[in-house]
């Protein structure tokens, strides 16, 4: 048997874009049954366990499978979420959306609010916000029963009270709400997607015919469920900003409408407040 250190350098010498230090450390941590990178580091000179599993992980990664699916784990807002091929892998941009909404909620001094997360996927948005605002009442929807199943796994693992409902966008909601947040499908062109994303992640959560169809549907559906004062928060594609601004002004002519940039300086978030 080889030592963990030896396995690290063996994998490092493969010089694969799919095997960054972080991915290698994650594989070694998982296969050796450690709970953290720190524990891995302390035991770096010990014998490496479960080499067959390690080699299987590496083989899958070299084929392009995202390491989050291999490990069934992805971090979002400081929490570890279960993920598999039934749901999108949580992105940094979506984490930014949650953080920006959190800042708005705190600025408005809201606490006991009703919130809907549409197109919830793994449930990462809804669950993270429930952790941040435990007095809130949060409902999350998805058209995919597979996604609802994964979201409920995360609900139970992270011990939060979020009401996950099967249905299209806001259709399952019949109560009044204060906040709607969503990261709906908005990609128009298949060529805009990396091959490993296209090969492994669910297309139903990625693609839209014109980029803005799901936003407009939610604008229409929201009219019957929003309270007089409300916040709408969306992740958007950089190529649909102008279309969404036109639609926002059409459906919410008296609201404050703003577009915010992500850390890469792309127009990525749409907020509508009243």
PDB file of C-alpha atoms in Angstrom, residues 6-228:
ATOM      1  CA  UNK A   6       2.425   9.329  -2.533  1.00  0.00           C
ATOM      2  CA  UNK A   7      -1.109   9.116  -3.876  1.00  0.00           C
ATOM      3  CA  UNK A   8      -1.398  12.886  -3.856  1.00  0.00           C
ATOM      4  CA  UNK A   9       1.733  13.296  -6.010  1.00  0.00           C
ATOM      5  CA  UNK A  10       0.659  10.446  -8.295  1.00  0.00           C
ATOM      6  CA  UNK A  11      -2.609  12.215  -9.030  1.00  0.00           C
ATOM      7  CA  UNK A  12      -0.944  15.616  -9.224  1.00  0.00           C
ATOM      8  CA  UNK A  13       1.436  14.297 -11.900  1.00  0.00           C
ATOM      9  CA  UNK A  14      -1.505  13.375 -14.137  1.00  0.00           C
ATOM     10  CA  UNK A  15      -1.626  17.114 -14.987  1.00  0.00           C
ATOM     11  CA  UNK A  16      -5.369  17.098 -15.591  1.00  0.00           C
ATOM     12  CA  UNK A  17      -7.534  20.211 -15.519  1.00  0.00           C
ATOM     13  CA  UNK A  18     -10.150  18.047 -13.807  1.00  0.00           C
ATOM     14  CA  UNK A  19      -7.822  17.221 -10.899  1.00  0.00           C
ATOM     15  CA  UNK A  20      -7.036  20.435  -9.076  1.00  0.00           C
ATOM     16  CA  UNK A  21      -5.441  20.310  -5.640  1.00  0.00           C
ATOM     17  CA  UNK A  22      -8.854  20.888  -4.109  1.00  0.00           C
ATOM     18  CA  UNK A  23     -10.401  17.961  -5.980  1.00  0.00           C
ATOM     19  CA  UNK A  24      -7.496  15.635  -5.146  1.00  0.00           C
ATOM     20  CA  UNK A  25      -7.670  16.596  -1.475  1.00  0.00           C
ATOM     21  CA  UNK A  26     -11.444  16.047  -1.499  1.00  0.00           C
ATOM     22  CA  UNK A  27     -11.053  12.566  -2.998  1.00  0.00           C
ATOM     23  CA  UNK A  28      -8.329  11.622  -0.520  1.00  0.00           C
ATOM     24  CA  UNK A  29     -10.359  12.966   2.399  1.00  0.00           C
ATOM     25  CA  UNK A  30     -13.445  10.985   1.362  1.00  0.00           C
ATOM     26  CA  UNK A  31     -11.651   7.716   0.638  1.00  0.00           C
ATOM     27  CA  UNK A  32      -9.742   7.785   3.913  1.00  0.00           C
ATOM     28  CA  UNK A  33     -12.829   8.567   5.973  1.00  0.00           C
ATOM     29  CA  UNK A  34     -11.625  11.946   7.220  1.00  0.00           C
ATOM     30  CA  UNK A  35     -13.960  14.810   8.065  1.00  0.00           C
ATOM     31  CA  UNK A  36     -11.754  17.716   6.981  1.00  0.00           C
ATOM     32  CA  UNK A  37      -8.667  18.734   5.006  1.00  0.00           C
ATOM     33  CA  UNK A  38      -6.977  19.400   8.340  1.00  0.00           C
ATOM     34  CA  UNK A  39      -7.465  15.784   9.364  1.00  0.00           C
ATOM     35  CA  UNK A  40      -6.094  14.693   5.998  1.00  0.00           C
ATOM     36  CA  UNK A  41      -3.008  16.877   6.437  1.00  0.00           C
ATOM     37  CA  UNK A  42      -2.272  15.497   9.887  1.00  0.00           C
ATOM     38  CA  UNK A  43      -2.399  11.952   8.467  1.00  0.00           C
ATOM     39  CA  UNK A  44      -0.526  12.688   5.223  1.00  0.00           C
ATOM     40  CA  UNK A  45       2.206  10.132   5.999  1.00  0.00           C
ATOM     41  CA  UNK A  46      -0.260   7.336   6.806  1.00  0.00           C
ATOM     42  CA  UNK A  47      -1.219   4.536   4.443  1.00  0.00           C
ATOM     43  CA  UNK A  48      -3.913   5.464   1.921  1.00  0.00           C
ATOM     44  CA  UNK A  49      -7.142   3.509   2.351  1.00  0.00           C
ATOM     45  CA  UNK A  50      -9.726   2.455  -0.223  1.00  0.00           C
ATOM     46  CA  UNK A  51      -7.460   2.787  -3.258  1.00  0.00           C
ATOM     47  CA  UNK A  52     -10.049   1.119  -5.460  1.00  0.00           C
ATOM     48  CA  UNK A  53     -12.582   3.820  -4.584  1.00  0.00           C
ATOM     49  CA  UNK A  54      -9.955   6.506  -5.098  1.00  0.00           C
ATOM     50  CA  UNK A  55      -9.106   5.193  -8.565  1.00  0.00           C
ATOM     51  CA  UNK A  56     -12.794   5.016  -9.426  1.00  0.00           C
ATOM     52  CA  UNK A  57     -13.262   8.648  -8.369  1.00  0.00           C
ATOM     53  CA  UNK A  58     -10.267   9.683 -10.463  1.00  0.00           C
ATOM     54  CA  UNK A  59     -11.455   7.764 -13.520  1.00  0.00           C
ATOM     55  CA  UNK A  60     -14.860   9.434 -13.345  1.00  0.00           C
ATOM     56  CA  UNK A  61     -13.289  12.861 -12.896  1.00  0.00           C
ATOM     57  CA  UNK A  62     -10.963  12.364 -15.876  1.00  0.00           C
ATOM     58  CA  UNK A  63     -14.014  11.542 -18.009  1.00  0.00           C
ATOM     59  CA  UNK A  64     -15.408  14.989 -17.164  1.00  0.00           C
ATOM     60  CA  UNK A  65     -17.928  14.097 -14.463  1.00  0.00           C
ATOM     61  CA  UNK A  66     -18.108  16.977 -11.952  1.00  0.00           C
ATOM     62  CA  UNK A  67     -16.429  16.082  -8.685  1.00  0.00           C
ATOM     63  CA  UNK A  68     -19.501  17.254  -6.739  1.00  0.00           C
ATOM     64  CA  UNK A  69     -21.534  14.441  -8.295  1.00  0.00           C
ATOM     65  CA  UNK A  70     -18.752  11.950  -7.622  1.00  0.00           C
ATOM     66  CA  UNK A  71     -18.700  12.923  -3.943  1.00  0.00           C
ATOM     67  CA  UNK A  72     -22.450  13.683  -3.751  1.00  0.00           C
ATOM     68  CA  UNK A  73     -21.541  16.924  -2.034  1.00  0.00           C
ATOM     69  CA  UNK A  74     -21.439  20.644  -2.812  1.00  0.00           C
ATOM     70  CA  UNK A  75     -20.911  23.611  -0.504  1.00  0.00           C
ATOM     71  CA  UNK A  76     -23.256  26.599  -0.609  1.00  0.00           C
ATOM     72  CA  UNK A  77     -23.378  29.471   1.887  1.00  0.00           C
ATOM     73  CA  UNK A  78     -21.216  27.497   4.289  1.00  0.00           C
ATOM     74  CA  UNK A  79     -23.449  24.404   4.224  1.00  0.00           C
ATOM     75  CA  UNK A  80     -22.773  20.981   2.721  1.00  0.00           C
ATOM     76  CA  UNK A  81     -25.559  19.884   0.352  1.00  0.00           C
ATOM     77  CA  UNK A  82     -26.215  16.460  -1.120  1.00  0.00           C
ATOM     78  CA  UNK A  83     -26.208  16.627  -4.930  1.00  0.00           C
ATOM     79  CA  UNK A  84     -26.487  14.115  -7.745  1.00  0.00           C
ATOM     80  CA  UNK A  85     -27.281  14.215 -11.457  1.00  0.00           C
ATOM     81  CA  UNK A  86     -30.935  15.004 -10.762  1.00  0.00           C
ATOM     82  CA  UNK A  87     -30.112  18.614  -9.806  1.00  0.00           C
ATOM     83  CA  UNK A  88     -27.792  21.419 -10.833  1.00  0.00           C
ATOM     84  CA  UNK A  89     -24.599  21.864  -8.872  1.00  0.00           C
ATOM     85  CA  UNK A  90     -24.916  25.081  -6.792  1.00  0.00           C
ATOM     86  CA  UNK A  91     -22.879  27.947  -8.264  1.00  0.00           C
ATOM     87  CA  UNK A  92     -20.977  30.832  -6.714  1.00  0.00           C
ATOM     88  CA  UNK A  93     -23.206  33.289  -8.565  1.00  0.00           C
ATOM     89  CA  UNK A  94     -26.308  31.841  -6.927  1.00  0.00           C
ATOM     90  CA  UNK A  95     -24.615  32.121  -3.562  1.00  0.00           C
ATOM     91  CA  UNK A  96     -24.068  35.816  -4.351  1.00  0.00           C
ATOM     92  CA  UNK A  97     -27.794  36.167  -5.077  1.00  0.00           C
ATOM     93  CA  UNK A  98     -28.633  34.806  -1.630  1.00  0.00           C
ATOM     94  CA  UNK A  99     -26.107  37.084   0.073  1.00  0.00           C
ATOM     95  CA  UNK A 100     -27.426  40.169  -1.736  1.00  0.00           C
ATOM     96  CA  UNK A 101     -31.007  39.297  -0.811  1.00  0.00           C
ATOM     97  CA  UNK A 102     -29.916  38.768   2.790  1.00  0.00           C
ATOM     98  CA  UNK A 103     -28.479  42.291   2.820  1.00  0.00           C
ATOM     99  CA  UNK A 104     -31.750  43.737   1.508  1.00  0.00           C
ATOM    100  CA  UNK A 105     -33.796  41.797   4.084  1.00  0.00           C
ATOM    101  CA  UNK A 106     -31.550  43.048   6.880  1.00  0.00           C
ATOM    102  CA  UNK A 107     -31.675  46.613   5.577  1.00  0.00           C
ATOM    103  CA  UNK A 108     -35.472  46.472   5.634  1.00  0.00           C
ATOM    104  CA  UNK A 109     -35.357  44.855   9.102  1.00  0.00           C
ATOM    105  CA  UNK A 110     -37.576  41.955   8.052  1.00  0.00           C
ATOM    106  CA  UNK A 111     -37.736  38.780  10.118  1.00  0.00           C
ATOM    107  CA  UNK A 112     -41.070  36.969  10.120  1.00  0.00           C
ATOM    108  CA  UNK A 113     -41.595  36.991   6.345  1.00  0.00           C
ATOM    109  CA  UNK A 114     -43.079  34.561   3.816  1.00  0.00           C
ATOM    110  CA  UNK A 115     -40.706  33.609   0.990  1.00  0.00           C
ATOM    111  CA  UNK A 116     -40.961  31.424  -2.116  1.00  0.00           C
ATOM    112  CA  UNK A 117     -37.972  29.894  -3.892  1.00  0.00           C
ATOM    113  CA  UNK A 118     -39.064  28.842  -7.390  1.00  0.00           C
ATOM    114  CA  UNK A 119     -37.023  26.281  -9.356  1.00  0.00           C
ATOM    115  CA  UNK A 120     -35.415  25.151  -6.117  1.00  0.00           C
ATOM    116  CA  UNK A 121     -33.337  22.222  -7.445  1.00  0.00           C
ATOM    117  CA  UNK A 122     -31.239  20.924  -4.550  1.00  0.00           C
ATOM    118  CA  UNK A 123     -33.018  23.319  -2.196  1.00  0.00           C
ATOM    119  CA  UNK A 124     -29.805  25.222  -1.508  1.00  0.00           C
ATOM    120  CA  UNK A 125     -31.364  28.693  -1.755  1.00  0.00           C
ATOM    121  CA  UNK A 126     -34.402  27.949   0.400  1.00  0.00           C
ATOM    122  CA  UNK A 127     -32.494  26.011   3.041  1.00  0.00           C
ATOM    123  CA  UNK A 128     -29.686  28.581   3.293  1.00  0.00           C
ATOM    124  CA  UNK A 129     -32.187  31.411   3.763  1.00  0.00           C
ATOM    125  CA  UNK A 130     -34.080  29.409   6.389  1.00  0.00           C
ATOM    126  CA  UNK A 131     -30.808  28.937   8.273  1.00  0.00           C
ATOM    127  CA  UNK A 132     -30.151  32.686   8.049  1.00  0.00           C
ATOM    128  CA  UNK A 133     -33.712  33.678   9.010  1.00  0.00           C
ATOM    129  CA  UNK A 134     -35.161  30.926  11.214  1.00  0.00           C
ATOM    130  CA  UNK A 135     -38.379  32.897  11.884  1.00  0.00           C
ATOM    131  CA  UNK A 136     -39.208  33.048   8.175  1.00  0.00           C
ATOM    132  CA  UNK A 137     -41.754  30.801   6.489  1.00  0.00           C
ATOM    133  CA  UNK A 138     -40.273  29.376   3.312  1.00  0.00           C
ATOM    134  CA  UNK A 139     -41.867  27.417   0.489  1.00  0.00           C
ATOM    135  CA  UNK A 140     -39.871  26.079  -2.468  1.00  0.00           C
ATOM    136  CA  UNK A 141     -41.131  24.677  -5.758  1.00  0.00           C
ATOM    137  CA  UNK A 142     -39.784  22.643  -8.627  1.00  0.00           C
ATOM    138  CA  UNK A 143     -41.375  21.014 -11.661  1.00  0.00           C
ATOM    139  CA  UNK A 144     -39.089  17.989 -11.263  1.00  0.00           C
ATOM    140  CA  UNK A 145     -40.032  15.310  -8.730  1.00  0.00           C
ATOM    141  CA  UNK A 146     -36.394  14.208  -8.831  1.00  0.00           C
ATOM    142  CA  UNK A 147     -35.339  17.663  -7.661  1.00  0.00           C
ATOM    143  CA  UNK A 148     -37.941  17.682  -4.895  1.00  0.00           C
ATOM    144  CA  UNK A 149     -36.591  14.331  -3.700  1.00  0.00           C
ATOM    145  CA  UNK A 150     -33.049  15.732  -3.501  1.00  0.00           C
ATOM    146  CA  UNK A 151     -34.271  18.914  -1.789  1.00  0.00           C
ATOM    147  CA  UNK A 152     -36.031  16.822   0.854  1.00  0.00           C
ATOM    148  CA  UNK A 153     -32.820  14.851   1.445  1.00  0.00           C
ATOM    149  CA  UNK A 154     -31.093  18.160   2.190  1.00  0.00           C
ATOM    150  CA  UNK A 155     -33.992  19.362   4.327  1.00  0.00           C
ATOM    151  CA  UNK A 156     -33.654  16.302   6.525  1.00  0.00           C
ATOM    152  CA  UNK A 157     -29.837  16.355   6.601  1.00  0.00           C
ATOM    153  CA  UNK A 158     -29.703  20.009   7.593  1.00  0.00           C
ATOM    154  CA  UNK A 159     -32.739  19.863   9.873  1.00  0.00           C
ATOM    155  CA  UNK A 160     -34.743  22.797   8.537  1.00  0.00           C
ATOM    156  CA  UNK A 161     -38.458  23.390   8.121  1.00  0.00           C
ATOM    157  CA  UNK A 162     -38.917  24.219   4.439  1.00  0.00           C
ATOM    158  CA  UNK A 163     -42.092  23.274   2.547  1.00  0.00           C
ATOM    159  CA  UNK A 164     -41.018  21.724  -0.784  1.00  0.00           C
ATOM    160  CA  UNK A 165     -43.834  21.513  -3.341  1.00  0.00           C
ATOM    161  CA  UNK A 166     -44.021  19.901  -6.779  1.00  0.00           C
ATOM    162  CA  UNK A 167     -45.216  22.205  -9.522  1.00  0.00           C
ATOM    163  CA  UNK A 168     -44.370  24.736 -12.193  1.00  0.00           C
ATOM    164  CA  UNK A 169     -42.879  27.983 -10.904  1.00  0.00           C
ATOM    165  CA  UNK A 170     -45.430  29.731  -8.637  1.00  0.00           C
ATOM    166  CA  UNK A 171     -48.441  27.570  -9.503  1.00  0.00           C
ATOM    167  CA  UNK A 172     -48.286  25.561  -6.231  1.00  0.00           C
ATOM    168  CA  UNK A 173     -48.517  28.760  -4.133  1.00  0.00           C
ATOM    169  CA  UNK A 174     -51.937  29.837  -2.877  1.00  0.00           C
ATOM    170  CA  UNK A 175     -50.904  31.979   0.086  1.00  0.00           C
ATOM    171  CA  UNK A 176     -49.677  35.557   0.216  1.00  0.00           C
ATOM    172  CA  UNK A 177     -45.885  36.051   0.227  1.00  0.00           C
ATOM    173  CA  UNK A 178     -43.433  38.880   0.777  1.00  0.00           C
ATOM    174  CA  UNK A 179     -40.411  37.644  -1.171  1.00  0.00           C
ATOM    175  CA  UNK A 180     -39.881  35.580  -4.312  1.00  0.00           C
ATOM    176  CA  UNK A 181     -36.410  34.381  -5.243  1.00  0.00           C
ATOM    177  CA  UNK A 182     -35.495  32.228  -8.222  1.00  0.00           C
ATOM    178  CA  UNK A 183     -32.650  30.989 -10.372  1.00  0.00           C
ATOM    179  CA  UNK A 184     -34.708  29.695 -13.316  1.00  0.00           C
ATOM    180  CA  UNK A 185     -33.410  28.212 -16.591  1.00  0.00           C
ATOM    181  CA  UNK A 186     -32.144  31.059 -18.771  1.00  0.00           C
ATOM    182  CA  UNK A 187     -29.586  29.654 -21.238  1.00  0.00           C
ATOM    183  CA  UNK A 188     -30.693  30.080 -24.851  1.00  0.00           C
ATOM    184  CA  UNK A 189     -27.915  28.430 -26.835  1.00  0.00           C
ATOM    185  CA  UNK A 190     -26.562  24.948 -26.270  1.00  0.00           C
ATOM    186  CA  UNK A 191     -23.144  26.066 -27.544  1.00  0.00           C
ATOM    187  CA  UNK A 192     -22.864  28.449 -24.572  1.00  0.00           C
ATOM    188  CA  UNK A 193     -22.595  25.500 -22.168  1.00  0.00           C
ATOM    189  CA  UNK A 194     -19.398  23.645 -21.260  1.00  0.00           C
ATOM    190  CA  UNK A 195     -19.337  20.040 -22.419  1.00  0.00           C
ATOM    191  CA  UNK A 196     -19.120  18.512 -18.943  1.00  0.00           C
ATOM    192  CA  UNK A 197     -22.132  20.595 -17.831  1.00  0.00           C
ATOM    193  CA  UNK A 198     -24.036  19.542 -20.935  1.00  0.00           C
ATOM    194  CA  UNK A 199     -23.130  15.885 -20.463  1.00  0.00           C
ATOM    195  CA  UNK A 200     -23.936  15.591 -16.767  1.00  0.00           C
ATOM    196  CA  UNK A 201     -26.276  18.294 -15.453  1.00  0.00           C
ATOM    197  CA  UNK A 202     -30.086  18.263 -16.010  1.00  0.00           C
ATOM    198  CA  UNK A 203     -31.065  20.170 -19.156  1.00  0.00           C
ATOM    199  CA  UNK A 204     -34.492  21.020 -17.728  1.00  0.00           C
ATOM    200  CA  UNK A 205     -32.728  23.276 -15.213  1.00  0.00           C
ATOM    201  CA  UNK A 206     -30.497  24.949 -17.807  1.00  0.00           C
ATOM    202  CA  UNK A 207     -32.324  25.875 -20.998  1.00  0.00           C
ATOM    203  CA  UNK A 208     -34.996  28.375 -21.984  1.00  0.00           C
ATOM    204  CA  UNK A 209     -36.387  29.013 -25.465  1.00  0.00           C
ATOM    205  CA  UNK A 210     -35.832  32.769 -25.385  1.00  0.00           C
ATOM    206  CA  UNK A 211     -34.027  33.236 -22.084  1.00  0.00           C
ATOM    207  CA  UNK A 212     -36.777  35.188 -20.328  1.00  0.00           C
ATOM    208  CA  UNK A 213     -39.911  33.027 -20.667  1.00  0.00           C
ATOM    209  CA  UNK A 214     -39.832  31.722 -17.090  1.00  0.00           C
ATOM    210  CA  UNK A 215     -39.291  35.203 -15.639  1.00  0.00           C
ATOM    211  CA  UNK A 216     -42.325  36.561 -17.485  1.00  0.00           C
ATOM    212  CA  UNK A 217     -44.437  33.631 -16.300  1.00  0.00           C
ATOM    213  CA  UNK A 218     -43.407  34.372 -12.715  1.00  0.00           C
ATOM    214  CA  UNK A 219     -44.108  38.086 -13.147  1.00  0.00           C
ATOM    215  CA  UNK A 220     -47.651  37.180 -14.219  1.00  0.00           C
ATOM    216  CA  UNK A 221     -48.186  34.486 -11.581  1.00  0.00           C
ATOM    217  CA  UNK A 222     -46.823  36.657  -8.772  1.00  0.00           C
ATOM    218  CA  UNK A 223     -49.599  39.244  -9.094  1.00  0.00           C
ATOM    219  CA  UNK A 224     -52.088  37.098  -7.181  1.00  0.00           C
ATOM    220  CA  UNK A 225     -49.768  36.092  -4.325  1.00  0.00           C
ATOM    221  CA  UNK A 226     -47.590  39.114  -3.549  1.00  0.00           C
ATOM    222  CA  UNK A 227     -48.302  41.337  -0.580  1.00  0.00           C
ATOM    223  CA  UNK A 228     -48.437  45.106  -1.108  1.00  0.00           C
TER     224      UNK A 228
END
